[in-house]
XYZ file of C-alpha atoms in Angstrom:
179
model
C 0.029 0.126 0.219
C 2.979 2.536 0.909
C 4.778 1.754 -2.011
C 1.352 2.827 -4.323
C 0.343 5.977 -2.511
C 4.739 6.804 -3.225
C 3.638 5.745 -7.061
C 1.256 7.567 -7.159
C 2.600 10.766 -6.245
C 5.895 10.371 -8.283
C 3.786 9.714 -11.820
C 1.304 12.277 -11.085
C 1.649 16.168 -12.052
C 0.203 19.616 -12.902
C -1.149 17.623 -16.257
C -2.921 14.989 -15.165
C -4.424 17.826 -12.751
C -5.330 19.713 -15.812
C -7.009 16.261 -17.477
C -8.881 15.237 -13.779
C -11.195 18.278 -14.910
C -10.576 19.478 -18.390
C -10.398 23.317 -19.689
C -14.698 23.475 -19.333
C -14.486 22.175 -15.545
C -11.990 24.695 -14.539
C -14.017 27.698 -16.734
C -17.293 26.520 -14.903
C -15.626 26.747 -11.314
C -13.816 29.845 -12.247
C -17.043 31.254 -13.166
C -18.397 30.152 -10.411
C -15.960 31.738 -7.745
C -16.838 34.196 -9.676
C -20.419 34.415 -9.187
C -19.834 33.372 -5.486
C -17.847 36.631 -4.943
C -20.422 38.634 -6.289
C -22.640 38.002 -3.359
C -20.014 38.142 -0.752
C -17.106 40.265 0.555
C -14.231 37.366 1.278
C -12.078 35.444 -1.335
C -12.564 31.864 -2.633
C -9.122 30.525 -4.052
C -9.365 26.890 -5.632
C -6.333 24.890 -5.579
C -6.189 21.088 -7.238
C -2.443 19.474 -6.640
C -1.466 16.572 -8.372
C 0.835 15.161 -5.704
C 2.289 15.878 -2.479
C 6.425 17.347 -2.543
C 8.573 14.806 -1.405
C 8.863 16.519 1.902
C 5.215 16.253 2.674
C 5.908 12.339 1.668
C 8.608 11.987 4.106
C 6.695 13.087 6.898
C 4.040 10.242 6.009
C 6.766 7.785 5.496
C 9.580 8.627 8.723
C 7.592 10.378 10.722
C 4.323 8.136 10.445
C 2.053 10.780 10.184
C -1.793 9.705 9.138
C -1.286 11.368 5.501
C -4.916 13.533 6.778
C -2.739 15.254 8.446
C 0.169 15.586 5.985
C -2.545 16.541 3.126
C -3.779 19.282 6.022
C 0.084 20.681 6.919
C 0.070 20.984 2.945
C -3.169 22.511 2.231
C -1.911 25.027 5.283
C 1.139 25.619 3.487
C -0.269 26.319 -0.216
C -2.481 28.588 1.542
C 0.426 30.660 2.798
C 2.041 30.159 -0.470
C -0.927 31.632 -2.183
C -1.810 34.318 0.014
C -5.145 33.671 1.227
C -4.248 34.903 3.978
C -3.530 38.533 2.445
C -7.238 39.743 2.513
C -8.409 43.112 3.356
C -11.406 41.674 6.314
C -9.034 38.142 6.276
C -12.147 36.248 4.964
C -9.918 34.760 2.481
C -10.638 30.850 2.248
C -8.981 27.708 0.183
C -10.545 24.857 -1.327
C -7.275 22.834 -1.732
C -7.872 19.343 -3.983
C -5.155 16.924 -3.469
C -5.605 14.718 -6.272
C -3.735 11.494 -5.589
C -4.902 11.213 -2.269
C -8.671 11.859 -3.346
C -8.793 15.199 -0.463
C -10.361 17.946 0.008
C -9.509 20.607 2.181
C -10.874 23.758 3.401
C -8.869 26.454 4.949
C -10.423 29.803 6.028
C -8.506 32.889 7.691
C -8.835 34.065 10.932
C -11.898 36.931 10.232
C -14.235 33.788 8.650
C -12.915 31.083 10.962
C -13.985 32.856 14.055
C -17.321 32.924 13.233
C -17.450 29.489 11.933
C -17.415 26.382 14.420
C -14.757 23.887 13.883
C -17.653 21.206 13.816
C -19.087 23.290 10.502
C -16.258 22.951 8.901
C -15.807 19.169 9.745
C -19.190 18.333 8.873
C -18.809 20.107 5.465
C -15.897 18.252 4.532
C -17.238 14.697 5.944
C -20.324 15.810 3.065
C -18.137 16.624 0.314
C -15.568 13.593 0.815
C -17.188 11.394 -1.228
C -17.330 12.933 -4.600
C -13.519 12.711 -3.827
C -13.124 9.100 -3.256
C -15.169 8.035 -6.328
C -13.355 10.710 -8.292
C -16.345 13.543 -9.158
C -13.914 16.431 -9.024
C -15.961 18.544 -10.711
C -18.943 17.795 -8.685
C -16.937 17.899 -5.521
C -14.799 21.078 -6.049
C -18.626 22.975 -7.296
C -20.329 21.810 -4.078
C -17.165 22.875 -2.025
C -17.389 26.259 -3.526
C -21.788 26.265 -2.983
C -20.663 25.330 1.307
C -18.042 28.022 1.169
C -20.140 30.598 -0.090
C -22.852 29.657 1.971
C -20.434 30.774 4.923
C -19.333 33.660 3.640
C -22.485 35.506 2.474
C -24.007 34.629 6.304
C -21.146 36.284 7.668
C -19.636 38.729 5.034
C -22.407 39.781 2.699
C -22.299 42.241 -0.178
C -24.457 45.530 0.417
C -26.022 46.937 -3.302
C -24.236 50.208 -2.728
C -20.793 48.287 -2.113
C -21.032 45.977 -4.863
C -19.468 47.647 -7.662
C -16.820 49.081 -5.463
C -15.621 44.829 -3.937
C -15.695 43.624 -7.471
C -13.039 46.103 -8.754
C -11.194 45.041 -5.816
C -10.912 41.332 -6.582
C -7.762 40.325 -4.261
C -7.365 36.969 -5.319
C -7.210 35.470 -8.825
C -11.055 33.469 -9.980
C -9.605 30.711 -12.096
C -8.634 27.835 -10.027
C -4.721 26.964 -9.512
C -3.278 23.896 -10.735
C 0.065 22.279 -9.370
């Protein structure tokens, strides 16, 4: 099982992530993020990473960390690298799909994280897990964006007069990041 996991991570690259979703799916997801962000002041960043870097696999193998913990650590790292934390209201959210492990992580910046209980995030991830286990990537990401949108709309709605100003200040790209 361990050898299979290593081979999967060594084999997959960004081209595989592009093939898993396809250009049509990427455009639809980008449009969904854009439409979502018109309803709140938050920022959603979608990242699909084909495989874990070897340093993360090493943590799993050598330190015997559960793969769920390793994927979570990687999502936190990507959150920082993509500067999702660097939004004006601290309400950026990363939806991170780890393709080789078929796992999704949602990392919310402190402005939103303090308003949404950890149990709600856990329930959200639980309901999304089946889509990714079954390789229904686009459907799972679509549902993840919907779930995050509900949270952001509830806690950071855009007022009618503020809508135009907010859209000029799109702080993170809407298109999915493929790694």
